[in-house]
Coordinates of C-alpha atoms and ligand atoms in Angstrom, one line a residue:
M491 CA 0.0 0.0 0.0
T492 CA 1.2 3.5 -0.8
P493 CA 0.3 6.4 1.6
T494 CA -1.2 9.2 -0.6
L495 CA -2.0 12.8 0.1
A496 CA -5.1 14.3 -1.5
Y497 CA -7.9 16.9 -1.3
A498 CA -11.4 15.5 -0.8
A499 CA -15.0 16.6 -0.3
R500 CA -16.4 14.9 2.8
S501 CA -20.0 15.8 1.8
A502 CA -21.9 17.7 -1.0
T503 CA -21.8 20.8 1.1
S504 CA -18.3 20.8 2.7
P505 CA -15.4 22.5 1.0
L506 CA -12.6 20.2 -0.2
S507 CA -9.9 19.8 2.4
P508 CA -6.7 17.6 3.0
F509 CA -7.3 13.9 3.1
S510 CA -4.9 10.9 3.4
F511 CA -5.5 7.4 2.2
E512 CA -3.5 4.4 0.8
R513 CA -3.4 3.4 -2.9
R514 CA -3.5 -0.3 -3.6
T515 CA -0.2 -2.2 -3.8
P516 CA 0.7 -2.1 -7.6
G517 CA -0.1 -5.4 -9.3
E518 CA 2.0 -7.0 -12.1
R519 CA 0.1 -5.0 -14.8
D520 CA -0.1 -1.7 -12.9
V521 CA 1.8 1.5 -13.4
S522 CA 2.6 3.7 -10.4
I523 CA 2.5 7.4 -11.2
D524 CA 3.7 10.5 -9.2
I525 CA 1.2 13.1 -10.2
L526 CA 2.7 16.4 -11.3
H527 CA -0.4 18.4 -12.5
C528 CA -4.1 17.8 -12.6
G529 CA -6.7 19.8 -14.5
V530 CA -10.0 21.0 -13.0
C531 CA -13.0 19.9 -15.0
H532 CA -16.6 21.2 -14.4
S533 CA -17.5 17.5 -13.8
D534 CA -15.3 17.6 -10.7
L535 CA -17.5 20.3 -9.3
H536 CA -20.8 18.6 -10.4
T537 CA -19.5 15.4 -8.6
A538 CA -18.0 17.0 -5.5
R539 CA -21.2 19.0 -4.8
G540 CA -23.4 16.0 -5.5
E541 CA -25.2 17.7 -8.4
W542 CA -25.6 14.5 -10.5
G543 CA -26.5 12.3 -7.5
G544 CA -24.6 9.1 -6.7
T545 CA -21.5 10.7 -5.3
L546 CA -19.5 8.4 -3.0
F547 CA -17.9 10.4 -0.1
P548 CA -15.1 11.1 0.6
C549 CA -14.7 12.2 -3.0
V550 CA -11.2 13.0 -4.4
P551 CA -12.0 14.5 -7.9
G552 CA -9.5 15.0 -10.8
H553 CA -9.4 13.2 -14.1
E554 CA -6.9 15.3 -16.1
I555 CA -3.8 13.7 -14.7
V556 CA -0.2 14.0 -15.9
G557 CA 2.8 12.7 -14.1
R558 CA 5.9 10.6 -14.1
V559 CA 6.1 6.8 -13.8
S560 CA 7.6 5.8 -10.4
A561 CA 7.4 2.0 -10.8
V562 CA 5.9 -0.6 -13.1
G563 CA 4.6 -4.1 -12.5
R564 CA 6.4 -7.2 -13.8
L565 CA 4.2 -7.6 -16.8
V566 CA 4.1 -4.0 -17.9
S567 CA 5.7 -3.6 -21.3
R568 CA 4.8 -0.1 -22.6
F569 CA 6.1 2.1 -19.8
K570 CA 9.2 2.3 -17.7
M571 CA 10.3 4.4 -14.7
G572 CA 10.7 8.1 -15.5
D573 CA 8.2 8.1 -18.5
L574 CA 5.8 11.1 -18.7
V575 CA 2.3 9.7 -18.8
G576 CA -1.4 10.8 -18.6
V577 CA -4.5 9.3 -17.1
G578 CA -8.0 10.5 -18.1
C579 CA -11.5 9.8 -16.9
M580 CA -11.3 6.0 -16.8
V581 CA -9.0 3.6 -15.0
D582 CA -10.6 0.3 -15.9
S583 CA -13.5 -1.4 -17.7
C584 CA -14.7 -5.0 -18.1
Q585 CA -12.4 -5.4 -21.2
H586 CA -14.6 -8.2 -22.8
C587 CA -17.9 -6.6 -23.9
Q588 CA -18.4 -5.5 -27.5
P589 CA -17.8 -1.7 -26.8
C590 CA -14.6 -2.6 -24.8
T591 CA -13.4 -4.9 -27.6
D592 CA -14.1 -2.0 -30.1
G593 CA -11.9 0.4 -28.1
L594 CA -15.0 2.2 -26.7
E595 CA -14.4 1.5 -23.0
Q596 CA -16.4 4.7 -22.1
Y597 CA -19.5 2.8 -23.3
C598 CA -18.6 -0.5 -21.5
D599 CA -21.8 -2.6 -21.2
N600 CA -20.8 -3.4 -17.6
G601 CA -19.9 0.2 -16.7
F602 CA -16.4 1.6 -16.9
T603 CA -14.5 2.5 -13.7
G604 CA -14.2 6.2 -13.3
T605 CA -10.9 7.6 -12.2
Y606 CA -12.9 8.9 -9.3
N607 CA -16.2 7.9 -7.8
G608 CA -15.5 4.2 -8.7
P609 CA -16.4 1.5 -8.1
E610 CA -13.2 -0.4 -8.6
Q611 CA -13.5 -3.6 -10.7
G612 CA -13.4 -6.7 -8.4
T613 CA -13.4 -4.9 -5.0
G614 CA -16.2 -2.4 -5.5
A615 CA -14.2 0.2 -3.6
N616 CA -14.5 3.9 -4.3
T617 CA -11.8 5.2 -6.6
Y618 CA -9.9 8.4 -5.8
G619 CA -8.8 10.8 -8.5
G620 CA -6.0 13.2 -9.4
Y621 CA -6.3 15.8 -6.7
S622 CA -3.6 13.6 -5.1
N623 CA 0.1 13.1 -5.3
H624 CA 0.2 9.5 -6.5
I625 CA -2.0 7.0 -8.4
V626 CA -1.8 3.4 -9.4
V627 CA -3.4 2.5 -12.8
R628 CA -3.7 -0.6 -15.0
E629 CA -1.3 -0.3 -17.9
S630 CA -4.0 -0.4 -20.6
F631 CA -5.5 2.9 -19.2
V632 CA -2.3 4.8 -19.1
L633 CA -1.5 7.2 -22.0
R634 CA 1.8 8.2 -23.6
I635 CA 2.6 11.9 -23.7
A636 CA 4.4 13.1 -26.9
H637 CA 4.6 16.8 -26.0
T638 CA 7.8 18.1 -24.5
E639 CA 8.1 18.1 -20.7
D640 CA 8.0 21.9 -20.5
R641 CA 4.3 21.8 -21.8
L642 CA 3.2 19.1 -19.4
A643 CA 0.9 21.3 -17.2
E644 CA -0.8 22.5 -20.4
V645 CA -1.3 18.9 -21.6
A646 CA -3.2 17.8 -18.5
P647 CA -6.6 19.2 -19.8
L648 CA -6.3 17.2 -23.0
L649 CA -7.1 14.1 -20.9
C650 CA -10.7 15.1 -20.5
A651 CA -11.5 18.4 -22.2
G652 CA -9.4 17.4 -25.2
I653 CA -10.8 14.0 -25.8
T654 CA -14.4 15.0 -25.0
T655 CA -14.3 17.4 -27.9
Y656 CA -12.0 15.5 -30.2
S657 CA -14.2 12.3 -30.1
P658 CA -17.5 13.9 -31.4
L659 CA -15.6 16.1 -33.9
R660 CA -14.1 12.8 -35.3
Q661 CA -17.3 10.9 -35.1
W662 CA -19.2 13.5 -37.2
N663 CA -16.2 13.7 -39.6
V664 CA -15.5 17.4 -39.1
G665 CA -13.0 18.7 -41.7
P666 CA -12.4 21.2 -44.4
G667 CA -15.5 22.7 -46.0
H668 CA -17.6 22.2 -42.8
K669 CA -19.1 25.0 -40.9
V670 CA -18.8 24.0 -37.2
G671 CA -20.2 25.8 -34.1
I672 CA -18.7 25.4 -30.7
V673 CA -21.1 26.6 -27.9
G674 CA -19.4 27.9 -24.7
L675 CA -15.9 29.0 -24.2
G676 CA -14.8 27.2 -21.1
G677 CA -12.4 24.2 -20.6
L678 CA -14.1 21.9 -23.2
G679 CA -15.1 24.7 -25.5
H680 CA -11.7 26.2 -25.9
M681 CA -10.3 22.8 -26.8
G682 CA -13.1 22.3 -29.2
V683 CA -12.3 25.5 -31.0
K684 CA -8.6 24.6 -31.3
I685 CA -9.1 21.0 -32.4
A686 CA -11.9 21.8 -34.9
A687 CA -9.8 24.5 -36.4
A688 CA -6.8 22.1 -36.7
M689 CA -9.1 19.7 -38.5
G690 CA -9.7 22.3 -41.1
A691 CA -13.3 23.4 -40.3
H692 CA -14.7 26.9 -40.5
V693 CA -15.2 27.4 -36.7
V694 CA -17.8 29.7 -35.2
L695 CA -17.7 30.3 -31.5
F696 CA -21.0 30.9 -29.6
T697 CA -20.4 32.6 -26.2
T698 CA -22.5 34.3 -23.6
S699 CA -19.5 36.4 -22.6
P700 CA -18.8 39.4 -25.0
G701 CA -15.4 39.8 -23.3
K702 CA -14.3 36.4 -24.7
R703 CA -14.6 37.6 -28.4
E704 CA -10.9 38.3 -29.0
D705 CA -9.8 35.1 -27.3
G706 CA -12.2 33.1 -29.5
L707 CA -10.6 34.5 -32.6
R708 CA -7.1 34.0 -31.2
L709 CA -7.9 30.3 -30.3
G710 CA -8.9 29.6 -33.9
A711 CA -12.5 30.6 -34.5
R712 CA -13.2 32.5 -37.7
E713 CA -16.3 34.2 -36.3
V714 CA -17.6 34.8 -32.8
V715 CA -21.3 35.1 -32.0
V716 CA -22.6 36.4 -28.7
S717 CA -25.5 34.0 -28.3
K718 CA -27.6 36.5 -26.3
N719 CA -27.8 38.7 -29.4
A720 CA -30.8 37.6 -31.5
D721 CA -29.6 39.5 -34.6
E722 CA -26.2 37.9 -34.5
M723 CA -27.8 34.5 -34.1
A724 CA -30.3 35.0 -36.9
A725 CA -27.5 35.8 -39.4
H726 CA -26.4 32.1 -39.1
A727 CA -29.9 30.4 -39.5
G728 CA -29.8 27.1 -41.3
S729 CA -26.1 27.2 -42.1
F730 CA -24.2 24.8 -39.8
D731 CA -23.1 21.2 -40.6
F732 CA -22.3 20.5 -36.9
I733 CA -22.6 22.1 -33.5
L734 CA -20.8 20.9 -30.4
N735 CA -22.5 22.2 -27.3
T736 CA -20.3 22.2 -24.1
V737 CA -22.5 24.4 -21.9
A738 CA -22.7 23.3 -18.2
A739 CA -26.1 24.8 -17.5
P740 CA -29.7 24.3 -18.8
H741 CA -30.5 26.6 -21.7
D742 CA -32.7 26.9 -24.8
L743 CA -31.5 24.3 -27.3
D744 CA -33.8 25.6 -30.1
A745 CA -31.7 28.7 -30.4
F746 CA -28.9 26.5 -31.8
L747 CA -31.0 23.8 -33.5
V748 CA -32.4 26.4 -35.9
L749 CA -28.9 27.2 -37.0
L750 CA -28.3 23.7 -38.4
K751 CA -28.8 23.0 -42.1
L752 CA -30.5 20.0 -43.6
D753 CA -29.2 16.8 -41.9
G754 CA -27.1 18.9 -39.5
T755 CA -26.3 17.6 -36.0
M756 CA -25.9 19.2 -32.7
T757 CA -24.1 17.0 -30.2
L758 CA -24.4 17.7 -26.4
V759 CA -21.3 17.1 -24.2
G760 CA -22.2 19.6 -21.5
A761 CA -24.0 17.7 -18.6
P762 CA -26.0 20.2 -16.5
A763 CA -27.3 19.2 -13.1
S764 CA -30.9 19.8 -14.3
P765 CA -32.4 19.2 -17.8
H766 CA -32.6 21.6 -20.7
P767 CA -36.1 22.7 -21.6
S768 CA -37.3 20.2 -24.2
P769 CA -36.5 21.4 -27.8
G770 CA -39.4 22.0 -30.2
V771 CA -39.9 18.9 -32.4
F772 CA -40.7 21.0 -35.5
N773 CA -37.2 22.4 -35.5
L774 CA -35.9 18.8 -35.8
I775 CA -38.5 17.5 -38.3
M776 CA -38.4 20.3 -40.8
K777 CA -34.8 19.9 -41.8
R778 CA -34.2 16.3 -40.6
R779 CA -31.9 17.7 -37.9
R780 CA -30.3 15.5 -35.2
L781 CA -29.7 16.1 -31.6
A782 CA -27.0 13.7 -30.2
G783 CA -24.8 13.1 -27.2
S784 CA -21.2 12.0 -26.7
L785 CA -19.2 10.7 -23.7
I786 CA -15.4 11.4 -23.4
G787 CA -13.6 9.0 -25.7
G788 CA -12.0 5.5 -25.7
I789 CA -8.4 4.9 -24.7
R790 CA -7.2 4.3 -28.3
E791 CA -8.9 7.5 -29.4
T792 CA -7.4 9.4 -26.4
Q793 CA -3.9 8.4 -27.5
E794 CA -4.8 9.4 -31.1
M795 CA -6.0 12.8 -29.8
L796 CA -2.8 13.3 -27.7
D797 CA -0.6 12.5 -30.7
F798 CA -2.8 14.7 -33.0
C799 CA -2.4 17.6 -30.5
A800 CA 1.3 17.1 -30.2
H801 CA 1.6 17.1 -34.0
H802 CA -0.4 20.3 -34.3
G803 CA 1.2 22.0 -31.4
I804 CA -2.1 22.1 -29.5
V805 CA -2.1 22.5 -25.7
S806 CA -4.7 24.0 -23.3
D807 CA -4.6 27.7 -22.2
I808 CA -4.2 27.3 -18.5
E809 CA -4.1 29.2 -15.2
T810 CA -2.1 27.4 -12.6
L811 CA -3.5 26.9 -9.1
R812 CA -2.3 25.8 -5.7
M813 CA -4.2 22.9 -4.3
D814 CA -5.7 25.0 -1.5
Q815 CA -7.2 27.4 -4.1
I816 CA -9.6 24.8 -5.4
E817 CA -12.8 26.3 -3.9
T818 CA -12.0 29.7 -5.5
A819 CA -11.5 27.9 -8.8
Y820 CA -14.9 26.3 -8.5
E821 CA -16.6 29.6 -7.7
R822 CA -14.9 31.2 -10.7
M823 CA -15.9 28.3 -12.9
L824 CA -19.6 28.9 -11.9
K825 CA -19.2 32.5 -13.1
S826 CA -17.8 31.4 -16.5
D827 CA -14.6 33.0 -15.4
V828 CA -12.1 30.4 -16.5
R829 CA -9.4 31.3 -19.1
Y830 CA -9.6 28.5 -20.0
R831 CA -8.7 25.7 -17.7
F832 CA -7.4 25.7 -14.1
V833 CA -4.6 23.2 -13.5
I834 CA -3.3 22.3 -10.0
D835 CA 0.4 22.2 -9.5
M836 CA 0.6 19.1 -7.3
A837 CA 3.9 20.2 -5.7
T838 CA 1.6 22.6 -3.7
L839 CA -0.1 19.6 -2.1
T840 CA 1.9 19.0 1.2
A841 CA 1.1 17.3 4.4
Ligands
NAP2036 P1 -16.6 25.3 -17.9 O1 -15.1 25.4 -18.1 O2 -17.2 25.8 -16.7 O3 -17.2 25.9 -19.3 C1 -18.6 25.9 -19.5 C2 -18.9 27.2 -20.4 O4 -20.3 27.2 -20.7 C3 -18.7 28.5 -19.7 O5 -17.4 28.9 -19.7 C4 -19.6 29.4 -20.4 O6 -19.0 29.8 -21.7 C5 -20.8 28.5 -20.8 N1 -21.9 28.7 -19.9 C6 -21.9 28.6 -18.5 N2 -23.1 28.8 -18.0 C7 -23.9 29.1 -19.1 C8 -25.3 29.4 -19.2 N3 -26.1 29.5 -18.2 N4 -25.8 29.6 -20.5 C9 -25.0 29.5 -21.5 N5 -23.6 29.3 -21.5 C10 -23.2 29.0 -20.3 O7 -17.0 23.7 -18.0 P2 -16.3 22.5 -18.7 O8 -15.3 21.9 -17.8 O9 -15.9 22.9 -20.1 O10 -17.5 21.4 -18.8 C11 -18.6 21.7 -19.5 C12 -19.7 20.7 -19.3 O11 -19.3 19.5 -19.9 C13 -19.9 20.3 -17.8 O12 -21.3 20.1 -17.6 C14 -19.2 19.0 -17.7 O13 -19.6 18.2 -16.6 C15 -19.4 18.4 -19.0 N6 -18.5 17.4 -19.4 C16 -19.0 16.3 -20.1 C17 -18.2 15.4 -20.6 C18 -18.7 14.3 -21.5 O14 -18.0 13.2 -21.6 N7 -19.8 14.5 -22.1 C19 -16.8 15.4 -20.3 C20 -16.3 16.4 -19.5 C21 -17.2 17.4 -19.1 P3 -19.3 31.3 -22.3 O15 -18.8 32.3 -21.2 O16 -18.4 31.3 -23.5 O17 -20.7 31.4 -22.6
ZN2037 ZN1 -13.8 16.1 -17.2

């Protein structure tokens, strides 16, 4: 067993605070990782505050993990001590159902094991995430980092925000000649803008924050629309091939569905605590539009995304935090005041 320092929520209403526990003894297929940085995803906040229900307490969030391998089990072949690696939203799955066999572990028929909020395969124990200084992960859920070490903190958010936007952009074949909307410029949205632009699409950012206009253009959008402005929205009616909606709060989906052209799709990745108002059926029927959803991405695709981002020089725009600033980060996230991902420097987590 490895003594581990962490920050945990003890209940849905208590602020995160220091917590100590022991990681499992590494097995022969396990990789032990000293965590160097961990991104802060809005899902961490939803879970720590019990907004989705089903949170197991104490809860140690964090699923945008980068670090250095400190030891490997006897049968581990792809990693060695000293390697820079990443861990995303999953640490295990059944590995034998059809989705797992197809590299779609996030859709495992038997339920994947989240990096936090478990349950661990076999034991049913709660899993503890990346707001900690050490983690033990099965080799097949550990990712290689191709970026240089000096970019490591900026790579952390790719492990969730990167793959959650890359996967639907790939699934709907986004590329040159496509007009693609990204809704919300937060952690996911800013990765969506960068990745869709690198895929060659004409990217339009939709934001509720007029102050993010310049950033949207700098990040790769060709146009920025303030979604509260009806005239700006109307100018894009019926013109989009694909819209990726990352918004973390319930809102009017019709305002975006009417911007899709014939056979266009809007995919929701944002997962608000309460439902969106139901969209009007006629907006879907009249142009055979589709409303879809997408969950993170499989391990194979996550590696593909990391390599794609390294190749295109893509990292996240980050603001570094001390571990004890996490509650301030959550409050700023609720005010859409993130530019554009908080990343915790794990060296600031001390006993
Ligand atoms: P975030 O950094 O807080 O960004 C969300 C953005 O949504 C905000 O920056 C804001 O952008 C916009 N927004 C917030 N409130 C809004 C409102 N009331 N109306 C319209 N726009 C609003 O959050 P994130 O980490 O990117 O996560 C976004 C959502 O995706 C969360 O619900 C998270 O749990 C979910 N998620 C899903 C998956 C998945 O697999 N599907 C994976 C990870 C996260 P503007 O200021 O530009 O408007
Ligand atoms: Zn996440």
